[in-house]
Amino acid sequence: FAFVNAKSYQMLSGSTHDLIGRSFLELIHPHDQAHVGERYEKRIRGEPTLPRYEFRMVAACGKIIWVELNSVLIDWKGAAATLNFIRDITQRKLAEEEREKLQGQLVQAQKMESIGRLAGGVAHDFNNMLQVILGNASLALMDLPPGSPLTESVVQIEKSARRSADLTRQLLTFARKQAIVPRVLDLNAVIAGMLQLLQRLIGENIKLDWLPAPHLWPVSIDPSQVDQIMVNLCVNARDVITGAGRISIETRNVTLDNTYVATHPECLPGEYVLLSVSDSGHGMDAETLAHIFEPFFTTKEVGHGTGLGLATVFGIIKQNLGLINVYSESNQGTTFKLYFPRGEGVATSETEAIRPAATGVETILLVEDEEMILRLGLRILTQHGYHVLTADTPSAALQIAKAHPGTIDLLMTDVVMPGMNGKELREILRPGHPEMKCLFMSGYTADIIAHHGVIDSDVEFIQKPFTIQSLTEKVRMVLQKGG
């Protein structure tokens, strides 16, 4: 430095004695020193180089400042020198970084929406086909005589159908299109009931620590989603632990204030229940962390992971208006922190006992536009003693209900049908059958349940593909509910 004006002193927090005679490169950020020095040398030698460019400087207080330099070659006391004009562009660079961050979030949101449309587009038809496969395989198993050589083959068909259904369900959950029925739950009680299952999943060489907080606030979530979260997180933790290790599960009440929300704009201030799952595995580097919630991203070998586990967890958390953070370093383990909004009301038990009816004598109106599923449902329900009226369209269902002289105890209908959805059909039938219960079934419900209030006190939902047992239990439960 041979000359520094007052504005430069102010910007760099120095004084005349601090700067005059020092090397300009001393104030350049270490990552930028090489290319700034290279351009200076070219300019001094009279070689062509850009007169204006950007880099970082470090003020005397340690603050990093982005500057734009406009430099020209001059003669200073008979020697080559440069006259430099420096402009502080820190705020502009911060704004650009924020725009890039928002652009990245927009691209991610658009990618998730595309996956959601893809999942929703195939889920309804795909799950209908799986329903036919699974239902008929189950019926075949019931009809086969003991010791039949076909039994093992049919069992494998049934297992494959269930695995395919699980994959579709995970994809829908990631896309936030999976139908859910939230309940006010005690998260401690739900997880405590899973500990034996989780221990079997992770193996005897890994110690499972359970640290529940006392007086935990309730949360509102579908119980099956808690199962999905815990299984996915614990299986992922198991897979990154070599030999003996430890997985810790902890809960506690937390309040997120405006200060926290300022750095996490995806959440709202308020009271949350925190669920932490930590492992002693090999951890993740920054590059891996940046992609772990993307669908189909996996660090596992081919054939050892679908890449949907953490994407499923992410989808569940966002679907329930929560927040998820991950903390990990190579060789330091990983901690997942999941924040669930505090639920209102009194927590109920995870499961409720259903008393099976001695015989099925009620009348069921079964409405399904897929002929094979309609025949399958008729066969299952008739075998369990119910009187079944079938219709392949909503309009046909209205005519059948009008002509039927007796009561209709249960409307069992697909949600998505041509011409009229299940909710609209139910509303038309309700005045003539005020005591009629309703059971919706679908492989893909999208927003019809979440935004139109399909689920209420006398309505239940069953996800396709379902097993014979799950269907008959659900029908018994609905019919036994009070009016």
Short mmCIF file of C-alpha atoms in Angstrom, two decimals:
data_model
loop_
_atom_site.label_atom_id
_atom_site.label_comp_id
_atom_site.label_asym_id
_atom_site.label_seq_id
_atom_site.Cartn_x
_atom_site.Cartn_y
_atom_site.Cartn_z
CA PHE A 1 0.00 0.00 0.00
CA ALA A 2 1.31 3.46 -0.98
CA PHE A 3 -1.92 5.39 -0.56
CA VAL A 4 -5.27 4.50 1.12
CA ASN A 5 -8.26 6.84 1.31
CA ALA A 6 -10.54 7.31 4.31
CA LYS A 7 -13.31 5.06 2.98
CA SER A 8 -10.89 2.17 2.61
CA TYR A 9 -9.72 2.66 6.20
CA GLN A 10 -13.33 2.52 7.33
CA MET A 11 -14.11 -0.57 5.26
CA LEU A 12 -11.06 -2.52 6.37
CA SER A 13 -11.14 -1.30 9.99
CA GLY A 14 -7.50 -0.22 9.83
CA SER A 15 -5.52 2.98 10.17
CA THR A 16 -2.83 4.65 8.10
CA HIS A 17 -0.03 3.08 10.12
CA ASP A 18 -1.69 -0.34 9.87
CA LEU A 19 -1.92 -0.36 6.07
CA ILE A 20 0.80 1.78 4.46
CA GLY A 21 3.72 -0.40 3.42
CA ARG A 22 1.86 -3.71 3.92
CA SER A 23 1.16 -6.21 1.14
CA PHE A 24 -2.33 -5.98 -0.32
CA LEU A 25 -2.44 -9.80 -0.44
CA GLU A 26 -2.34 -9.98 3.37
CA LEU A 27 -5.95 -8.76 3.47
CA ILE A 28 -7.20 -11.16 0.80
CA HIS A 29 -9.13 -14.25 1.86
CA PRO A 30 -6.75 -17.28 1.70
CA HIS A 31 -8.95 -19.00 -0.91
CA ASP A 32 -8.75 -15.98 -3.21
CA GLN A 33 -5.12 -14.94 -2.78
CA ALA A 34 -3.74 -17.01 -5.66
CA HIS A 35 -5.95 -15.66 -8.44
CA VAL A 36 -5.82 -12.05 -7.13
CA GLY A 37 -2.01 -12.21 -7.04
CA GLU A 38 -1.87 -13.77 -10.51
CA ARG A 39 -4.00 -11.00 -12.02
CA TYR A 40 -1.93 -8.32 -10.29
CA GLU A 41 1.30 -9.74 -11.72
CA LYS A 42 -0.17 -9.83 -15.24
CA ARG A 43 -1.36 -6.23 -14.95
CA ILE A 44 2.05 -5.03 -13.71
CA ARG A 45 3.69 -6.77 -16.70
CA GLY A 46 1.24 -5.04 -19.03
CA GLU A 47 -0.46 -8.30 -20.07
CA PRO A 48 -4.20 -8.28 -20.89
CA THR A 49 -6.42 -9.07 -17.90
CA LEU A 50 -9.92 -8.19 -16.76
CA PRO A 51 -9.90 -4.79 -15.01
CA ARG A 52 -12.91 -5.65 -12.82
CA TYR A 53 -13.53 -8.78 -10.75
CA GLU A 54 -14.82 -9.94 -7.34
CA PHE A 55 -13.14 -11.59 -4.37
CA ARG A 56 -13.16 -11.69 -0.58
CA MET A 57 -11.15 -9.57 1.83
CA VAL A 58 -10.68 -10.05 5.57
CA ALA A 59 -11.00 -6.91 7.72
CA ALA A 60 -8.88 -6.33 10.80
CA CYS A 61 -11.78 -7.49 13.00
CA GLY A 62 -11.92 -10.80 11.11
CA LYS A 63 -15.09 -9.97 9.19
CA ILE A 64 -15.17 -11.32 5.62
CA ILE A 65 -16.10 -8.68 3.04
CA TRP A 66 -16.98 -9.32 -0.59
CA VAL A 67 -15.52 -6.58 -2.79
CA GLU A 68 -15.54 -5.63 -6.45
CA LEU A 69 -12.12 -4.41 -7.63
CA ASN A 70 -11.64 -2.06 -10.59
CA SER A 71 -7.90 -1.82 -11.26
CA VAL A 72 -5.85 0.18 -13.79
CA LEU A 73 -2.12 0.30 -14.51
CA ILE A 74 -0.38 3.61 -13.61
CA ASP A 75 3.10 5.02 -13.19
CA TRP A 76 3.98 5.70 -9.54
CA LYS A 77 7.23 7.57 -8.99
CA GLY A 78 8.75 6.03 -12.11
CA ALA A 79 7.62 2.47 -11.44
CA ALA A 80 4.65 0.38 -12.58
CA ALA A 81 1.80 0.33 -10.04
CA THR A 82 -1.97 -0.15 -9.92
CA LEU A 83 -4.70 2.28 -8.92
CA ASN A 84 -7.47 0.24 -7.31
CA PHE A 85 -11.08 1.16 -6.62
CA ILE A 86 -12.77 -1.22 -4.15
CA ARG A 87 -16.54 -1.38 -3.66
CA ASP A 88 -18.16 -3.34 -0.79
CA ILE A 89 -20.66 -5.75 -2.42
CA THR A 90 -21.24 -7.99 0.61
CA GLN A 91 -24.99 -7.35 0.80
CA ARG A 92 -25.38 -8.04 -2.91
CA LYS A 93 -23.49 -11.34 -2.62
CA LEU A 94 -25.59 -12.38 0.38
CA ALA A 95 -28.73 -11.61 -1.61
CA GLU A 96 -27.40 -13.69 -4.52
CA GLU A 97 -26.64 -16.60 -2.20
CA GLU A 98 -30.15 -16.38 -0.76
CA ARG A 99 -31.62 -16.38 -4.27
CA GLU A 100 -29.55 -19.45 -5.16
CA LYS A 101 -30.74 -21.16 -1.98
CA LEU A 102 -34.37 -20.36 -2.76
CA GLN A 103 -33.88 -21.50 -6.34
CA GLY A 104 -32.50 -24.79 -5.06
CA GLN A 105 -35.48 -25.18 -2.74
CA LEU A 106 -37.83 -24.43 -5.64
CA VAL A 107 -36.13 -27.04 -7.83
CA GLN A 108 -36.38 -29.58 -4.99
CA ALA A 109 -40.06 -28.75 -4.46
CA GLN A 110 -40.75 -29.12 -8.17
CA LYS A 111 -38.91 -32.43 -8.19
CA MET A 112 -40.98 -33.67 -5.25
CA GLU A 113 -44.18 -32.52 -6.94
CA SER A 114 -43.18 -34.38 -10.11
CA ILE A 115 -42.51 -37.53 -8.10
CA GLY A 116 -45.88 -37.01 -6.41
CA ARG A 117 -47.73 -36.75 -9.70
CA LEU A 118 -45.91 -39.81 -11.00
CA ALA A 119 -46.69 -41.79 -7.85
CA GLY A 120 -50.31 -40.71 -7.80
CA GLY A 121 -50.75 -41.42 -11.47
CA VAL A 122 -49.72 -45.06 -11.16
CA ALA A 123 -50.73 -45.85 -7.57
CA HIS A 124 -54.48 -46.18 -8.11
CA ASP A 125 -54.25 -48.63 -11.03
CA PHE A 126 -51.18 -50.40 -9.67
CA ASN A 127 -52.71 -50.98 -6.25
CA ASN A 128 -55.93 -52.19 -7.84
CA MET A 129 -53.93 -54.83 -9.73
CA LEU A 130 -52.05 -55.76 -6.57
CA GLN A 131 -55.36 -56.06 -4.74
CA VAL A 132 -56.57 -58.65 -7.24
CA ILE A 133 -53.29 -60.58 -6.97
CA LEU A 134 -53.12 -60.45 -3.18
CA GLY A 135 -56.81 -61.19 -2.60
CA ASN A 136 -56.96 -64.14 -4.96
CA ALA A 137 -53.70 -65.54 -3.61
CA SER A 138 -55.14 -65.41 -0.09
CA LEU A 139 -58.36 -67.08 -1.22
CA ALA A 140 -56.34 -69.75 -3.03
CA LEU A 141 -54.40 -70.47 0.14
CA MET A 142 -57.67 -70.95 2.01
CA ASP A 143 -58.95 -73.36 -0.66
CA LEU A 144 -55.79 -75.43 -1.08
CA PRO A 145 -55.76 -78.74 0.84
CA PRO A 146 -53.06 -79.21 3.50
CA GLY A 147 -49.77 -80.31 2.02
CA SER A 148 -50.56 -79.12 -1.50
CA PRO A 149 -47.42 -78.67 -3.64
CA LEU A 150 -48.90 -75.36 -4.84
CA THR A 151 -48.96 -73.79 -1.39
CA GLU A 152 -45.37 -72.53 -1.45
CA SER A 153 -45.82 -70.95 -4.89
CA VAL A 154 -49.00 -69.14 -3.83
CA VAL A 155 -47.30 -67.95 -0.63
CA GLN A 156 -44.50 -66.42 -2.71
CA ILE A 157 -47.06 -64.67 -4.92
CA GLU A 158 -48.72 -63.24 -1.82
CA LYS A 159 -45.40 -62.08 -0.35
CA SER A 160 -44.35 -60.41 -3.61
CA ALA A 161 -47.67 -58.57 -3.82
CA ARG A 162 -47.23 -57.26 -0.28
CA ARG A 163 -43.67 -56.10 -0.97
CA SER A 164 -44.85 -54.30 -4.09
CA ALA A 165 -47.62 -52.64 -2.10
CA ASP A 166 -45.10 -51.49 0.52
CA LEU A 167 -42.92 -49.93 -2.20
CA THR A 168 -45.87 -48.01 -3.63
CA ARG A 169 -46.90 -46.90 -0.16
CA GLN A 170 -43.40 -45.57 0.53
CA LEU A 171 -43.42 -43.66 -2.74
CA LEU A 172 -46.79 -42.11 -1.91
CA THR A 173 -45.62 -41.21 1.58
CA PHE A 174 -42.55 -39.44 0.19
CA ALA A 175 -44.79 -37.56 -2.24
CA ARG A 176 -47.14 -36.67 0.65
CA LYS A 177 -50.03 -38.38 -1.15
CA GLN A 178 -50.52 -41.27 1.27
CA ALA A 179 -53.90 -41.18 3.00
CA ILE A 180 -53.52 -40.83 6.75
CA VAL A 181 -55.90 -40.93 9.70
CA PRO A 182 -54.18 -38.94 12.49
CA ARG A 183 -54.93 -39.74 16.13
CA VAL A 184 -53.82 -38.05 19.31
CA LEU A 185 -51.13 -40.38 20.66
CA ASP A 186 -48.65 -40.75 23.49
CA LEU A 187 -45.45 -41.14 21.46
CA ASN A 188 -43.70 -42.78 24.42
CA ALA A 189 -46.34 -45.50 24.59
CA VAL A 190 -46.26 -46.17 20.84
CA ILE A 191 -42.46 -46.47 20.71
CA ALA A 192 -42.32 -48.55 23.90
CA GLY A 193 -44.64 -51.03 22.25
CA MET A 194 -42.21 -51.34 19.32
CA LEU A 195 -38.97 -51.89 21.26
CA GLN A 196 -38.95 -55.68 21.00
CA LEU A 197 -39.57 -55.49 17.25
CA LEU A 198 -36.86 -52.86 16.80
CA GLN A 199 -34.36 -54.91 18.81
CA ARG A 200 -34.99 -57.92 16.58
CA LEU A 201 -34.52 -55.77 13.50
CA ILE A 202 -31.16 -54.32 14.57
CA GLY A 203 -29.71 -57.55 15.99
CA GLU A 204 -28.17 -58.61 19.29
CA ASN A 205 -24.80 -56.95 18.63
CA ILE A 206 -26.37 -53.47 18.80
CA LYS A 207 -27.60 -52.10 22.13
CA LEU A 208 -30.88 -50.20 21.99
CA ASP A 209 -31.18 -47.37 24.53
CA TRP A 210 -34.67 -46.01 25.23
CA LEU A 211 -34.75 -42.61 26.98
CA PRO A 212 -38.38 -41.41 27.22
CA ALA A 213 -39.10 -38.01 28.74
CA PRO A 214 -41.67 -37.93 31.55
CA HIS A 215 -44.95 -36.06 31.00
CA LEU A 216 -44.46 -36.01 27.24
CA TRP A 217 -46.97 -33.89 25.33
CA PRO A 218 -49.33 -35.74 22.98
CA VAL A 219 -48.90 -35.65 19.20
CA SER A 220 -51.43 -36.02 16.40
CA ILE A 221 -50.23 -38.57 13.84
CA ASP A 222 -51.31 -41.77 12.15
CA PRO A 223 -49.92 -44.63 14.31
CA SER A 224 -48.75 -46.52 11.23
CA GLN A 225 -46.54 -43.58 10.32
CA VAL A 226 -44.74 -43.81 13.66
CA ASP A 227 -44.03 -47.45 12.82
CA GLN A 228 -42.61 -46.45 9.43
CA ILE A 229 -40.41 -43.74 10.95
CA MET A 230 -38.93 -45.95 13.65
CA VAL A 231 -38.33 -48.97 11.41
CA ASN A 232 -36.68 -46.90 8.66
CA LEU A 233 -34.44 -44.94 11.04
CA CYS A 234 -33.40 -47.98 13.07
CA VAL A 235 -32.71 -50.13 10.01
CA ASN A 236 -30.61 -47.33 8.49
CA ALA A 237 -28.74 -46.96 11.77
CA ARG A 238 -28.13 -50.72 11.92
CA ASP A 239 -26.68 -50.73 8.40
CA VAL A 240 -24.03 -48.08 9.22
CA ILE A 241 -22.77 -49.82 12.37
CA THR A 242 -19.91 -52.26 11.98
CA GLY A 243 -19.72 -54.88 14.71
CA ALA A 244 -21.01 -53.88 18.14
CA GLY A 245 -22.69 -50.52 18.49
CA ARG A 246 -25.46 -48.48 20.03
CA ILE A 247 -28.71 -46.86 18.91
CA SER A 248 -30.35 -44.35 21.24
CA ILE A 249 -34.00 -43.26 21.04
CA GLU A 250 -34.98 -40.22 23.10
CA THR A 251 -38.05 -38.02 23.47
CA ARG A 252 -38.59 -34.65 25.12
CA ASN A 253 -40.77 -31.55 25.02
CA VAL A 254 -39.30 -28.47 23.31
CA THR A 255 -40.46 -24.97 22.46
CA LEU A 256 -39.20 -23.43 19.24
CA ASP A 257 -39.05 -19.66 19.50
CA ASN A 258 -38.76 -16.95 16.85
CA THR A 259 -34.96 -17.01 17.08
CA TYR A 260 -34.89 -20.70 16.08
CA VAL A 261 -37.49 -20.21 13.36
CA ALA A 262 -35.42 -17.36 11.87
CA THR A 263 -32.79 -19.94 10.85
CA HIS A 264 -35.35 -22.67 10.07
CA PRO A 265 -38.04 -20.93 7.98
CA GLU A 266 -39.67 -24.27 7.14
CA CYS A 267 -41.20 -24.48 10.64
CA LEU A 268 -43.46 -22.33 12.80
CA PRO A 269 -42.81 -21.22 16.38
CA GLY A 270 -44.60 -23.21 19.04
CA GLU A 271 -44.54 -26.33 21.20
CA TYR A 272 -43.17 -29.55 19.74
CA VAL A 273 -42.38 -33.10 20.78
CA LEU A 274 -38.79 -33.97 19.84
CA LEU A 275 -37.89 -37.53 18.84
CA SER A 276 -34.14 -38.17 18.52
CA VAL A 277 -32.59 -41.30 17.02
CA SER A 278 -28.79 -41.50 17.31
CA ASP A 279 -26.33 -44.18 16.24
CA SER A 280 -22.65 -44.93 16.75
CA GLY A 281 -22.07 -45.70 13.07
CA HIS A 282 -19.52 -44.33 10.64
CA GLY A 283 -21.47 -41.13 10.00
CA MET A 284 -21.87 -39.19 6.76
CA ASP A 285 -19.88 -36.55 4.94
CA ALA A 286 -21.39 -33.26 3.75
CA GLU A 287 -21.93 -34.56 0.20
CA THR A 288 -23.99 -37.53 1.42
CA LEU A 289 -25.97 -35.38 3.85
CA ALA A 290 -27.04 -33.12 1.01
CA HIS A 291 -28.83 -35.99 -0.75
CA ILE A 292 -30.14 -38.38 1.94
CA PHE A 293 -33.80 -37.34 1.62
CA GLU A 294 -33.88 -37.62 -2.16
CA PRO A 295 -35.91 -40.55 -3.48
CA PHE A 296 -33.86 -43.51 -4.70
CA PHE A 297 -30.61 -42.07 -3.30
CA THR A 298 -28.74 -44.76 -1.41
CA THR A 299 -25.18 -45.50 -0.38
CA LYS A 300 -25.94 -49.21 -0.07
CA GLU A 301 -24.89 -51.84 -2.57
CA VAL A 302 -27.15 -52.74 -5.46
CA GLY A 303 -29.99 -54.93 -4.21
CA HIS A 304 -29.60 -53.79 -0.58
CA GLY A 305 -31.82 -50.72 -0.50
CA THR A 306 -34.52 -48.92 -2.48
CA GLY A 307 -33.43 -45.41 -1.52
CA LEU A 308 -36.93 -44.65 -0.24
CA GLY A 309 -36.46 -45.18 3.52
CA LEU A 310 -35.35 -41.68 4.50
CA ALA A 311 -37.46 -40.12 1.75
CA THR A 312 -40.43 -41.81 3.42
CA VAL A 313 -39.49 -40.39 6.81
CA PHE A 314 -39.09 -36.93 5.29
CA GLY A 315 -42.49 -37.18 3.62
CA ILE A 316 -44.19 -38.25 6.86
CA ILE A 317 -42.66 -35.38 8.83
CA LYS A 318 -43.67 -32.78 6.26
CA GLN A 319 -47.13 -34.30 5.91
CA ASN A 320 -47.60 -33.82 9.65
CA LEU A 321 -46.28 -30.22 9.60
CA GLY A 322 -43.14 -31.17 11.49
CA LEU A 323 -39.43 -30.56 11.08
CA ILE A 324 -36.47 -32.92 10.62
CA ASN A 325 -32.79 -32.13 11.15
CA VAL A 326 -29.76 -34.39 10.72
CA TYR A 327 -26.42 -34.03 12.46
CA SER A 328 -23.55 -36.22 11.28
CA GLU A 329 -19.81 -36.28 10.69
CA SER A 330 -17.58 -38.98 9.27
CA ASN A 331 -16.67 -41.50 12.00
CA GLN A 332 -18.77 -39.57 14.55
CA GLY A 333 -22.19 -41.21 14.15
CA THR A 334 -25.49 -39.64 13.13
CA THR A 335 -28.43 -38.08 14.97
CA PHE A 336 -31.88 -37.54 13.44
CA LYS A 337 -34.04 -34.99 15.26
CA LEU A 338 -37.73 -35.06 14.42
CA TYR A 339 -40.07 -32.33 15.70
CA PHE A 340 -43.82 -33.07 15.89
CA PRO A 341 -46.29 -30.25 16.67
CA ARG A 342 -47.91 -30.68 20.06
CA GLY A 343 -51.30 -32.34 19.64
CA GLU A 344 -54.53 -31.17 21.23
CA GLY A 345 -56.68 -33.52 23.27
CA VAL A 346 -56.07 -36.65 25.31
CA ALA A 347 -53.85 -39.37 23.91
CA THR A 348 -55.55 -42.67 23.14
CA SER A 349 -54.06 -46.14 23.16
CA GLU A 350 -52.32 -47.20 19.97
CA THR A 351 -54.74 -50.04 19.34
CA GLU A 352 -58.28 -50.70 20.39
CA ALA A 353 -59.70 -54.16 20.88
CA ILE A 354 -62.24 -55.14 18.24
CA ARG A 355 -64.77 -57.76 19.26
CA PRO A 356 -65.47 -60.01 16.29
CA ALA A 357 -69.10 -60.46 15.37
CA ALA A 358 -70.35 -64.03 15.73
CA THR A 359 -71.92 -63.92 12.26
CA GLY A 360 -72.07 -61.40 9.46
CA VAL A 361 -75.74 -60.72 8.91
CA GLU A 362 -75.64 -57.07 7.86
CA THR A 363 -76.29 -55.73 4.37
CA ILE A 364 -73.33 -54.15 2.57
CA LEU A 365 -73.50 -52.05 -0.59
CA LEU A 366 -70.18 -52.66 -2.37
CA VAL A 367 -69.28 -50.11 -5.06
CA GLU A 368 -66.15 -50.66 -7.16
CA ASP A 369 -65.48 -49.82 -10.81
CA GLU A 370 -62.82 -52.53 -11.20
CA GLU A 371 -64.73 -55.72 -12.07
CA MET A 372 -62.12 -58.13 -10.66
CA ILE A 373 -61.98 -56.30 -7.33
CA LEU A 374 -65.79 -56.17 -7.22
CA ARG A 375 -65.98 -59.95 -7.66
CA LEU A 376 -63.20 -60.45 -5.12
CA GLY A 377 -64.95 -58.30 -2.51
CA LEU A 378 -68.26 -60.06 -3.12
CA ARG A 379 -66.67 -63.45 -2.59
CA ILE A 380 -64.84 -62.45 0.60
CA LEU A 381 -67.80 -60.73 2.23
CA THR A 382 -70.30 -63.41 1.22
CA GLN A 383 -68.04 -66.12 2.68
CA HIS A 384 -68.16 -64.22 5.99
CA GLY A 385 -71.96 -64.24 6.05
CA TYR A 386 -72.81 -60.72 4.83
CA HIS A 387 -75.59 -59.92 2.39
CA VAL A 388 -73.84 -58.02 -0.38
CA LEU A 389 -75.29 -55.69 -3.01
CA THR A 390 -72.78 -54.89 -5.77
CA ALA A 391 -72.51 -51.96 -8.18
CA ASP A 392 -69.78 -51.15 -10.68
CA THR A 393 -70.62 -47.42 -10.94
CA PRO A 394 -71.97 -44.78 -8.51
CA SER A 395 -75.08 -44.34 -10.66
CA ALA A 396 -75.77 -48.07 -10.49
CA ALA A 397 -75.30 -47.93 -6.73
CA LEU A 398 -77.93 -45.20 -6.44
CA GLN A 399 -80.44 -47.29 -8.43
CA ILE A 400 -79.73 -50.42 -6.37
CA ALA A 401 -80.08 -48.52 -3.09
CA LYS A 402 -83.37 -47.00 -4.25
CA ALA A 403 -84.79 -50.39 -5.24
CA HIS A 404 -83.57 -52.20 -2.11
CA PRO A 405 -86.53 -52.64 0.30
CA GLY A 406 -84.50 -53.03 3.51
CA THR A 407 -81.77 -51.13 5.29
CA ILE A 408 -78.19 -50.77 4.10
CA ASP A 409 -75.86 -51.13 7.07
CA LEU A 410 -72.59 -50.32 5.36
CA LEU A 411 -71.53 -48.50 2.19
CA MET A 412 -68.18 -49.87 1.11
CA THR A 413 -66.96 -47.81 -1.84
CA ASP A 414 -63.89 -46.90 -3.80
CA VAL A 415 -62.95 -43.25 -3.35
CA VAL A 416 -61.88 -42.46 -6.92
CA MET A 417 -64.46 -43.44 -9.55
CA PRO A 418 -65.59 -41.99 -12.88
CA GLY A 419 -68.46 -39.53 -12.70
CA MET A 420 -68.73 -39.30 -8.93
CA ASN A 421 -66.32 -39.90 -6.04
CA GLY A 422 -67.08 -41.94 -2.96
CA LYS A 423 -67.74 -38.91 -0.76
CA GLU A 424 -70.37 -37.55 -3.15
CA LEU A 425 -72.06 -40.96 -3.38
CA ARG A 426 -72.24 -41.20 0.38
CA GLU A 427 -73.80 -37.73 0.70
CA ILE A 428 -76.54 -38.61 -1.80
CA LEU A 429 -77.33 -41.92 -0.06
CA ARG A 430 -77.25 -40.55 3.49
CA PRO A 431 -80.79 -39.01 3.65
CA GLY A 432 -82.42 -42.34 2.72
CA HIS A 433 -80.12 -44.37 5.01
CA PRO A 434 -79.24 -42.15 8.00
CA GLU A 435 -77.85 -45.07 10.06
CA MET A 436 -75.60 -46.32 7.25
CA LYS A 437 -71.91 -46.61 8.11
CA CYS A 438 -69.26 -45.97 5.46
CA LEU A 439 -65.94 -47.61 4.60
CA PHE A 440 -63.82 -45.98 1.90
CA MET A 441 -61.20 -47.96 0.02
CA SER A 442 -58.63 -46.78 -2.48
CA GLY A 443 -55.09 -47.26 -3.66
CA TYR A 444 -54.63 -43.50 -4.05
CA THR A 445 -56.75 -40.81 -2.42
CA ALA A 446 -54.56 -37.73 -3.05
CA ASP A 447 -56.12 -34.70 -1.37
CA ILE A 448 -59.74 -35.89 -1.29
CA ILE A 449 -59.42 -37.09 2.29
CA ALA A 450 -57.08 -34.39 3.58
CA HIS A 451 -59.01 -31.43 2.15
CA HIS A 452 -62.62 -32.55 1.95
CA GLY A 453 -63.17 -34.17 5.33
CA VAL A 454 -63.99 -37.67 4.12
CA ILE A 455 -62.96 -39.21 7.42
CA ASP A 456 -65.37 -38.40 10.27
CA SER A 457 -67.13 -40.16 13.15
CA ASP A 458 -68.98 -42.73 11.02
CA VAL A 459 -66.47 -43.14 8.20
CA GLU A 460 -63.38 -45.36 8.06
CA PHE A 461 -60.75 -45.86 5.38
CA ILE A 462 -58.84 -48.95 4.22
CA GLN A 463 -55.84 -48.77 1.91
CA LYS A 464 -55.55 -51.04 -1.10
CA PRO A 465 -54.19 -53.61 -1.39
CA PHE A 466 -55.61 -55.11 1.80
CA THR A 467 -55.61 -58.67 3.07
CA ILE A 468 -58.73 -60.70 3.70
CA GLN A 469 -58.10 -60.49 7.45
CA SER A 470 -57.57 -56.73 7.49
CA LEU A 471 -60.72 -56.18 5.40
CA THR A 472 -63.01 -58.37 7.50
CA GLU A 473 -61.66 -56.91 10.74
CA LYS A 474 -62.20 -53.38 9.43
CA VAL A 475 -65.77 -54.23 8.33
CA ARG A 476 -66.56 -55.72 11.76
CA MET A 477 -65.10 -52.68 13.50
CA VAL A 478 -67.11 -50.21 11.42
CA LEU A 479 -70.36 -52.09 11.86
CA GLN A 480 -69.88 -52.37 15.63
CA LYS A 481 -69.26 -48.64 16.10
CA GLY A 482 -71.97 -46.74 17.91
CA GLY A 483 -74.38 -44.58 15.96
#
